[in-house]
């Protein structure tokens, strides 16, 4: 009995929602520890598609779901998600940390204004106010859920903060109707009050007896510390984020599962060495329906990058890998995998610290023969020999076993524990 984590090993959208839902059947509760509604996690069960931005994906399995202190919460989005899940006849047993920070309307406005000011150097954020909310958290000018649900505390906190924020709003020409904002947010506070509690105490009281699943959002390469800075998100999707983002101590996490898409996608700006703009990239984007779950933007698509994946595996102490979207490669005559970067006349398998360097590296590829079809296969033995060869290569190169293979978007299109 202990914690298991599910972490995206690339630039997000690896299929964490599907794998979380699949795994959630075996656990008692599912916890989000970072990010906010920049995330979009898709789960397909019995032909019905669910998209979650804030609610942990385990909710469909009827599990207790928890939003940790490391998450930034847009209250109106969360209320909408609670109502939509309940409308589908699913019971919502939710607890939100009183220490989680609240996304305010001005955070969204500042997100847009910041991007505009960056011009052609913009990050390509989701525009959900994530960066500005985390900025306020670090600057100690944030508002937390525990304050939101207590009207007096909330008003007092808003008054304290507005003084500090005013020059920032003025600089960007942002106007805030403070009374209207307080009224709107106080009503959210009333709706969310029954769910808000002390998550750290709760999790520590159950973690020795129950199975707890930690659902990462985004991916390691978008990590504010370890990712392709500045083209990153503003939190730590990596394993370290679990401890700071929930209050559960490191030794309580028993297993970390890395989710790796069989190829690579990225939304927004920033370097992506294996991006492929030929008909191969187009094929994968089309077959994989690579459009963002949150913003609908087309995802940039390319080959699997094992240099980046090895870096992500190292940073997180990945115990097992879940490979997703293997079926998207069905029908390709050849499949390429990047195993090195050439830069300045030298070949390296180390992921560089600078996005400026990463932009210039030339990927070194190994080439594999393709296969006809893995779509919908549910037994490892039934996989075509070339698909097994591709998986073996990945597993050996990363030195991590592959414990889950996903061959389609639905819960049942999953192979567990291949030999
Ligand atoms: P997340 O953000 O990591 O949860 O991933 P998203 O939900 O944003 O994007 C993954 C997309 O791929 C979703 O539309 C899933 O339904 C879909 N998906 C997940 N696993 C598979 C798979 O094995 N095969 C295919 N074809 N689609 C998948
Ligand atoms: P899930 O959990 C893919 C990207 C944005 C942008 C950068 C910063 O579904 O995998 P932000 O709004 O966070 O300040 O944007 O991060 N990004 C994601 N890309 N999947 C996500 O989440 C993402 N969340 C943020 O596109 O490049
Ligand atoms: Mg997503």
Coordinates of C-alpha atoms and ligand atoms in Angstrom, one line a residue:
X1 CA 0.0 0.0 0.0
X2 CA 1.6 3.3 -1.1
X3 CA 1.7 5.8 -3.8
X4 CA 2.0 5.3 -7.5
X5 CA 2.7 8.2 -9.9
X6 CA 1.9 8.7 -13.6
X7 CA 4.1 11.2 -15.3
X8 CA 4.2 12.4 -18.9
X9 CA 7.7 12.0 -20.3
X10 CA 7.5 14.4 -23.3
X11 CA 5.8 17.8 -23.9
X12 CA 2.4 16.7 -22.6
X13 CA -0.6 15.0 -24.2
X14 CA 1.1 11.6 -23.9
X15 CA -2.2 9.9 -22.9
X16 CA -1.9 10.4 -19.2
X17 CA -5.7 10.6 -18.9
X18 CA -6.2 7.2 -20.5
X19 CA -3.4 5.5 -18.5
X20 CA -4.7 7.1 -15.2
X21 CA -8.2 5.9 -15.9
X22 CA -6.9 2.4 -16.7
X23 CA -4.8 2.3 -13.5
X24 CA -7.4 4.0 -11.3
X25 CA -9.4 0.7 -11.2
X26 CA -6.7 -0.6 -8.8
X27 CA -6.5 2.4 -6.4
X28 CA -8.5 4.1 -3.7
X29 CA -7.9 7.7 -4.7
X30 CA -6.4 9.8 -7.5
X31 CA -4.5 13.1 -6.9
X32 CA -3.5 16.0 -9.1
X33 CA -0.4 17.7 -7.7
X34 CA 0.5 20.5 -10.2
X35 CA -0.7 22.6 -13.1
X36 CA -4.2 23.8 -13.6
X37 CA -6.8 23.8 -16.4
X38 CA -4.0 24.1 -19.0
X39 CA -4.2 20.3 -18.8
X40 CA -6.6 18.4 -21.0
X41 CA -6.9 14.7 -20.2
X42 CA -9.1 12.5 -22.3
X43 CA -10.7 9.3 -21.2
X44 CA -12.9 7.1 -23.3
X45 CA -15.1 4.5 -21.6
X46 CA -17.9 2.6 -23.3
X47 CA -17.7 4.8 -26.3
X48 CA -18.2 8.0 -24.3
X49 CA -15.4 10.6 -24.3
X50 CA -14.6 12.6 -21.2
X51 CA -12.2 15.5 -21.1
X52 CA -10.8 16.7 -17.8
X53 CA -8.9 19.9 -17.1
X54 CA -8.8 20.0 -13.3
X55 CA -10.6 17.0 -12.0
X56 CA -8.4 13.9 -11.7
X57 CA -9.2 11.4 -14.4
X58 CA -9.9 8.7 -11.7
X59 CA -13.3 10.2 -11.1
X60 CA -14.9 8.0 -13.8
X61 CA -13.8 4.9 -11.9
X62 CA -15.8 6.3 -8.9
X63 CA -12.7 7.0 -6.9
X64 CA -12.0 9.7 -4.4
X65 CA -10.3 12.5 -6.3
X66 CA -8.0 15.1 -4.7
X67 CA -6.6 18.4 -5.9
X68 CA -3.4 19.1 -4.1
X69 CA -1.8 22.4 -2.9
X70 CA 0.5 22.5 -6.0
X71 CA -2.4 22.9 -8.4
X72 CA -3.8 26.3 -9.5
X73 CA -7.6 26.3 -9.5
X74 CA -9.9 28.3 -11.8
X75 CA -13.0 27.9 -9.7
X76 CA -15.5 28.4 -12.5
X77 CA -13.9 25.7 -14.5
X78 CA -13.9 23.3 -11.6
X79 CA -17.6 24.0 -10.8
X80 CA -18.4 23.3 -14.4
X81 CA -16.5 20.0 -14.3
X82 CA -18.2 18.9 -11.1
X83 CA -21.6 19.6 -12.6
X84 CA -20.8 17.9 -15.9
X85 CA -19.5 14.8 -14.2
X86 CA -22.5 14.6 -12.0
X87 CA -24.8 15.1 -15.0
X88 CA -23.3 11.9 -16.3
X89 CA -24.5 10.1 -13.3
X90 CA -21.0 9.8 -11.7
X91 CA -20.6 10.6 -8.0
X92 CA -18.0 13.3 -7.2
X93 CA -16.1 12.5 -4.1
X94 CA -13.7 15.5 -4.2
X95 CA -11.3 17.2 -1.8
X96 CA -9.4 20.4 -2.7
X97 CA -6.5 21.7 -0.7
X98 CA -7.1 24.9 1.2
X99 CA -3.5 25.8 0.2
X100 CA -4.1 25.5 -3.6
X101 CA -3.9 28.9 -5.3
X102 CA -6.8 30.5 -7.1
X103 CA -6.7 31.7 -10.7
X104 CA -8.3 35.2 -10.7
X105 CA -9.7 37.0 -13.8
X106 CA -6.7 39.2 -13.9
X107 CA -4.4 36.2 -14.2
X108 CA -6.0 35.3 -17.5
X109 CA -5.8 38.9 -18.7
X110 CA -2.1 39.1 -17.7
X111 CA -1.4 35.8 -19.5
X112 CA -2.7 37.3 -22.8
X113 CA -1.0 40.6 -22.2
X114 CA 2.3 39.0 -21.4
X115 CA 2.2 36.9 -24.6
X116 CA 1.3 40.0 -26.6
X117 CA 4.3 41.8 -25.2
X118 CA 6.6 39.0 -26.1
X119 CA 5.6 39.3 -29.7
X120 CA 7.3 36.7 -31.9
X121 CA 9.1 35.3 -28.8
X122 CA 5.8 34.3 -27.2
X123 CA 5.5 31.0 -25.4
X124 CA 2.2 29.9 -26.9
X125 CA 0.5 29.4 -23.5
X126 CA -2.9 28.1 -23.2
X127 CA -4.1 31.5 -22.0
X128 CA -5.6 30.1 -18.9
X129 CA -3.7 32.4 -16.5
X130 CA -1.5 29.6 -15.3
X131 CA 1.9 31.5 -15.4
X132 CA 0.6 34.7 -13.7
X133 CA -1.1 32.7 -11.0
X134 CA 2.1 30.8 -10.1
X135 CA 3.9 34.2 -10.4
X136 CA 1.7 35.6 -7.6
X137 CA 2.2 32.4 -5.6
X138 CA 5.9 32.8 -5.6
X139 CA 5.7 36.6 -5.2
X140 CA 3.5 35.9 -2.1
X141 CA 0.6 37.9 -3.5
X142 CA -1.7 35.0 -4.3
X143 CA -5.1 34.0 -3.0
X144 CA -5.7 30.4 -1.8
X145 CA -8.8 28.2 -1.8
X146 CA -9.0 28.4 2.0
X147 CA -9.4 32.1 1.6
X148 CA -11.8 31.9 -1.3
X149 CA -14.3 29.9 0.7
X150 CA -14.3 32.3 3.6
X151 CA -15.9 35.6 2.5
X152 CA -14.3 37.8 5.1
X153 CA -10.8 36.4 4.6
X154 CA -11.3 36.6 0.8
X155 CA -12.3 40.3 0.9
X156 CA -9.4 41.1 3.3
X157 CA -6.9 39.3 1.1
X158 CA -8.1 40.9 -2.1
X159 CA -7.8 44.3 -0.5
X160 CA -4.2 43.5 0.6
X161 CA -3.2 42.3 -2.9
X162 CA -4.8 45.0 -5.0
X163 CA -2.5 47.6 -3.6
X164 CA 0.5 45.6 -4.8
X165 CA -1.0 44.6 -8.1
X166 CA -2.3 48.0 -9.2
X167 CA 0.9 49.2 -10.9
X168 CA 1.1 45.9 -12.8
X169 CA -2.5 46.3 -14.0
X170 CA -1.8 49.9 -15.0
X171 CA 1.3 48.9 -16.9
X172 CA -0.7 46.5 -19.0
X173 CA -3.8 48.7 -19.2
X174 CA -5.9 46.1 -17.4
X175 CA -9.0 47.3 -15.6
X176 CA -10.5 45.4 -12.8
X177 CA -14.0 45.9 -11.4
X178 CA -13.1 44.9 -7.9
X179 CA -16.7 44.7 -6.5
X180 CA -17.9 42.6 -9.4
X181 CA -14.9 40.3 -9.1
X182 CA -15.5 39.8 -5.4
X183 CA -19.2 39.1 -5.9
X184 CA -18.5 36.6 -8.6
X185 CA -15.7 34.8 -6.7
X186 CA -17.6 34.8 -3.4
X187 CA -20.4 32.8 -5.1
X188 CA -17.8 30.3 -6.4
X189 CA -16.4 30.1 -2.9
X190 CA -19.9 29.1 -1.5
X191 CA -20.2 26.4 -4.1
X192 CA -16.7 24.9 -3.5
X193 CA -16.6 25.3 0.3
X194 CA -17.9 21.7 1.0
X195 CA -14.9 20.3 -0.9
X196 CA -12.1 22.3 0.6
X197 CA -10.0 20.7 3.3
X198 CA -6.5 19.9 4.5
X199 CA -5.2 17.6 1.8
X200 CA -1.8 17.0 3.4
X201 CA -3.2 15.7 6.6
X202 CA -5.8 13.6 4.8
X203 CA -3.3 12.0 2.4
X204 CA -0.8 11.2 5.1
X205 CA -3.5 9.6 7.2
X206 CA -4.4 7.1 4.4
X207 CA -1.2 6.6 2.5
X208 CA 0.0 3.6 4.5
X209 CA -3.4 1.7 4.2
X210 CA -4.7 2.7 0.8
X211 CA -3.4 2.9 -2.7
X212 CA -3.0 6.5 -4.0
X213 CA -2.4 7.4 -7.6
X214 CA -0.7 10.7 -8.5
X215 CA -1.7 12.0 -11.9
X216 CA 0.8 14.3 -13.5
X217 CA -0.3 17.1 -15.9
X218 CA 1.9 18.4 -18.7
X219 CA 5.2 16.6 -19.1
X220 CA 8.8 16.5 -18.0
X221 CA 10.0 18.6 -20.9
X222 CA 7.6 21.4 -19.9
X223 CA 8.8 21.4 -16.4
X224 CA 9.8 24.9 -15.2
X225 CA 13.1 23.6 -13.8
X226 CA 14.0 20.8 -16.1
X227 CA 12.2 21.6 -19.4
X228 CA 13.0 23.6 -22.4
X229 CA 13.0 26.9 -20.6
X230 CA 11.6 29.5 -21.3
X231 CA 9.2 27.4 -23.5
X232 CA 7.7 25.6 -20.5
X233 CA 4.8 25.7 -18.1
X234 CA 5.1 27.3 -14.7
X235 CA 5.0 24.2 -12.4
X236 CA 6.9 20.9 -11.8
X237 CA 5.2 18.0 -13.6
X238 CA 8.3 15.9 -12.7
X239 CA 8.2 13.6 -9.6
X240 CA 9.5 16.3 -7.3
X241 CA 6.2 18.2 -7.8
X242 CA 4.4 15.4 -6.1
X243 CA 6.0 16.1 -2.7
X244 CA 5.8 19.9 -2.8
X245 CA 2.4 19.7 -4.4
X246 CA 0.6 17.4 -1.9
X247 CA 2.6 17.2 1.3
X248 CA 3.2 13.4 0.8
X249 CA 6.8 12.5 1.7
X250 CA 9.1 11.1 -1.0
X251 CA 9.5 7.7 0.6
X252 CA 5.8 7.0 0.3
X253 CA 6.0 6.8 -3.5
X254 CA 6.6 3.2 -4.4
X255 CA 6.4 3.3 -8.2
X256 CA 6.7 5.9 -10.9
X257 CA 5.2 5.1 -14.3
X258 CA 6.3 7.2 -17.3
X259 CA 3.8 7.7 -20.1
X260 CA 5.6 7.8 -23.5
X261 CA 3.8 8.4 -26.8
X262 CA 5.2 6.2 -29.5
X263 CA 6.1 9.4 -31.4
X264 CA 6.4 13.1 -30.3
X265 CA 4.0 16.0 -30.2
X266 CA 4.3 19.5 -28.9
X267 CA 1.8 22.4 -28.6
X268 CA 3.0 26.0 -28.6
X269 CA 6.4 27.3 -29.3
X270 CA 9.9 26.0 -28.4
X271 CA 12.5 23.6 -29.8
X272 CA 11.5 20.1 -30.9
X273 CA 14.4 18.4 -32.6
X274 CA 12.4 15.5 -34.2
X275 CA 9.6 17.6 -35.6
X276 CA 8.7 16.2 -39.0
X277 CA 7.1 18.4 -41.6
X278 CA 7.0 15.8 -44.3
X279 CA 4.2 13.5 -45.1
X280 CA 5.2 11.2 -42.2
X281 CA 4.6 13.9 -39.6
X282 CA 1.4 14.8 -41.3
X283 CA 0.3 11.1 -41.3
X284 CA 0.9 10.8 -37.5
X285 CA -0.8 14.1 -36.8
X286 CA -3.9 13.1 -38.8
X287 CA -4.1 9.5 -37.6
X288 CA -3.4 10.5 -34.0
X289 CA -6.0 13.4 -34.1
X290 CA -3.3 15.7 -32.8
X291 CA -5.4 18.7 -31.9
X292 CA -5.1 20.1 -28.4
X293 CA -7.7 18.9 -25.8
X294 CA -7.7 22.3 -24.1
X295 CA -7.2 24.9 -26.9
X296 CA -7.9 22.9 -30.1
X297 CA -4.6 24.0 -31.5
X298 CA -2.8 21.6 -34.0
X299 CA 0.0 19.8 -32.3
X300 CA 3.4 19.8 -33.9
X301 CA 4.3 16.2 -34.7
X302 CA 7.5 14.1 -35.2
X303 CA 9.4 11.0 -34.4
X304 CA 10.1 9.6 -31.0
X305 CA 13.1 11.3 -29.3
X306 CA 14.9 8.9 -27.1
X307 CA 17.5 11.5 -26.0
X308 CA 14.8 13.5 -24.5
X309 CA 13.0 10.4 -23.1
X310 CA 16.2 9.1 -21.4
X311 CA 16.6 12.5 -19.8
X312 CA 13.0 12.4 -18.5
X313 CA 13.5 8.8 -17.3
X314 CA 16.6 9.8 -15.4
X315 CA 15.0 12.8 -13.7
X316 CA 12.1 10.9 -12.5
X317 CA 13.5 7.5 -11.6
X318 CA 11.0 5.9 -13.9
X319 CA 10.2 2.3 -12.9
X320 CA 7.9 1.3 -15.8
X321 CA 6.8 2.8 -19.1
X322 CA 3.4 3.0 -20.6
X323 CA 3.7 3.3 -24.3
X324 CA 0.7 5.0 -25.9
X325 CA -0.7 5.5 -29.4
X326 CA 1.4 2.7 -30.9
X327 CA -1.5 2.2 -33.3
X328 CA -0.9 5.6 -34.8
X329 CA 2.2 4.3 -36.4
X330 CA 0.2 1.5 -38.2
X331 CA 0.7 1.4 -41.9
X332 CA 4.0 3.4 -42.1
X333 CA 6.7 1.8 -44.3
X334 CA 9.5 3.1 -42.0
X335 CA 9.7 4.5 -38.5
X336 CA 12.5 6.6 -37.2
X337 CA 13.8 7.0 -33.6
X338 CA 16.2 9.7 -32.5
X339 CA 19.1 8.3 -30.5
X340 CA 21.6 11.2 -30.6
X341 CA 22.0 14.9 -31.2
X342 CA 24.7 16.4 -33.5
X343 CA 25.8 19.8 -32.4
X344 CA 28.9 21.7 -33.2
X345 CA 30.4 18.7 -35.1
X346 CA 29.9 16.4 -32.1
X347 CA 27.3 13.8 -31.3
X348 CA 25.8 13.7 -27.8
X349 CA 23.0 11.8 -26.1
X350 CA 22.7 14.5 -23.4
X351 CA 19.8 16.9 -23.4
X352 CA 21.1 20.5 -23.5
X353 CA 20.1 23.2 -21.0
X354 CA 19.5 25.9 -23.6
X355 CA 16.5 26.0 -26.0
X356 CA 18.8 28.0 -28.3
X357 CA 21.2 25.0 -28.5
X358 CA 18.3 22.5 -28.8
X359 CA 16.9 24.5 -31.7
X360 CA 20.1 23.9 -33.6
X361 CA 20.8 20.2 -32.9
X362 CA 20.5 17.7 -35.7
X363 CA 18.8 14.5 -34.7
X364 CA 20.6 11.2 -35.4
X365 CA 18.1 8.5 -36.3
X366 CA 17.8 4.7 -36.2
X367 CA 15.3 3.4 -38.8
X368 CA 12.8 0.6 -38.3
X369 CA 10.6 -1.3 -40.6
X370 CA 6.9 -0.6 -40.0
X371 CA 4.0 -3.0 -39.5
X372 CA 0.4 -3.3 -40.7
X373 CA -1.7 -3.0 -37.7
X374 CA -1.6 -3.0 -33.9
X375 CA -4.9 -1.1 -33.4
X376 CA -7.1 -2.6 -30.8
X377 CA -4.8 -5.5 -30.0
X378 CA -5.2 -6.7 -26.4
X379 CA -2.6 -9.4 -26.1
X380 CA 1.2 -8.9 -26.4
X381 CA 1.6 -12.2 -28.3
X382 CA -0.6 -10.9 -31.1
X383 CA 1.6 -7.8 -31.8
X384 CA 3.4 -7.9 -35.2
X385 CA 7.1 -8.8 -34.9
X386 CA 8.2 -5.4 -36.1
X387 CA 6.1 -3.7 -33.4
X388 CA 7.7 -5.9 -30.8
X389 CA 11.1 -5.0 -32.2
X390 CA 10.3 -1.3 -31.9
X391 CA 9.2 -1.7 -28.3
X392 CA 12.2 -3.9 -27.3
X393 CA 14.5 -1.2 -28.8
X394 CA 12.9 1.5 -26.7
X395 CA 12.9 -0.5 -23.5
X396 CA 16.5 -1.5 -23.9
X397 CA 17.7 2.0 -24.9
X398 CA 15.9 3.5 -21.9
X399 CA 16.7 0.5 -19.6
X400 CA 13.2 0.5 -18.3
X401 CA 10.5 -2.2 -18.7
X402 CA 7.4 -1.4 -20.7
X403 CA 4.5 -2.5 -18.6
X404 CA 1.5 -1.0 -20.5
X405 CA 1.0 -0.8 -24.3
X406 CA -1.9 1.3 -25.5
X407 CA -3.3 0.3 -28.9
X408 CA -6.3 2.7 -29.1
X409 CA -8.0 5.5 -27.2
X410 CA -10.5 3.3 -25.3
X411 CA -9.9 1.8 -21.9
X412 CA -10.0 -1.8 -23.3
X413 CA -7.4 -1.1 -26.0
X414 CA -4.6 -1.8 -23.6
X415 CA -2.1 -4.5 -23.1
X416 CA -0.8 -5.0 -19.6
X417 CA 2.5 -6.6 -18.5
X418 CA 3.9 -8.0 -21.7
X419 CA 6.5 -10.7 -21.2
Ligands
LIG1 P1 -3.0 13.7 -21.8 O1 -3.0 15.2 -21.7 O2 -1.6 13.1 -21.6 O3 -4.0 13.0 -20.9 O4 -3.4 13.3 -23.3 P2 -4.6 14.0 -24.2 O5 -5.9 13.4 -23.7 O6 -4.5 15.4 -24.2 O7 -4.2 13.5 -25.6 C1 -4.2 12.1 -25.9 C2 -5.2 11.8 -27.0 O8 -4.9 10.5 -27.6 C3 -6.6 11.7 -26.6 O9 -7.5 12.1 -27.6 C4 -6.8 10.2 -26.3 O10 -8.1 9.8 -26.4 C5 -5.9 9.6 -27.4 N1 -5.3 8.3 -27.0 C6 -4.8 7.9 -25.8 N2 -4.2 6.7 -26.0 C7 -4.3 6.4 -27.3 C8 -3.9 5.3 -28.1 O11 -3.2 4.3 -27.6 N3 -4.2 5.3 -29.4 C9 -4.9 6.3 -30.0 N4 -5.2 6.2 -31.3 N5 -5.3 7.3 -29.3 C10 -5.0 7.4 -27.9
LIG2 P1 -1.6 18.0 -20.6 O1 -1.7 17.8 -19.1 C1 0.5 20.0 -23.8 C2 2.0 24.0 -23.0 C3 1.4 25.2 -23.7 C4 2.6 26.1 -23.9 C5 3.3 25.9 -22.5 C6 3.0 27.0 -21.5 O2 -2.9 17.9 -21.3 O3 -0.5 17.2 -21.1 P2 0.8 27.4 -20.0 O4 -0.6 27.7 -20.3 O5 1.0 26.1 -19.2 O6 1.5 28.5 -19.4 O7 1.6 27.1 -21.4 O8 2.9 24.6 -22.0 N1 1.1 23.2 -22.3 C7 0.7 21.9 -22.6 N2 1.0 21.2 -23.7 N3 -0.2 19.4 -22.9 C8 -0.5 20.1 -21.7 O9 -1.2 19.6 -20.7 C9 -0.1 21.4 -21.6 N4 -0.2 22.4 -20.6 C10 0.5 23.4 -21.0 O10 0.9 24.8 -25.0 O11 3.5 25.7 -24.9
LIG3 MG1 -3.7 16.8 -22.9

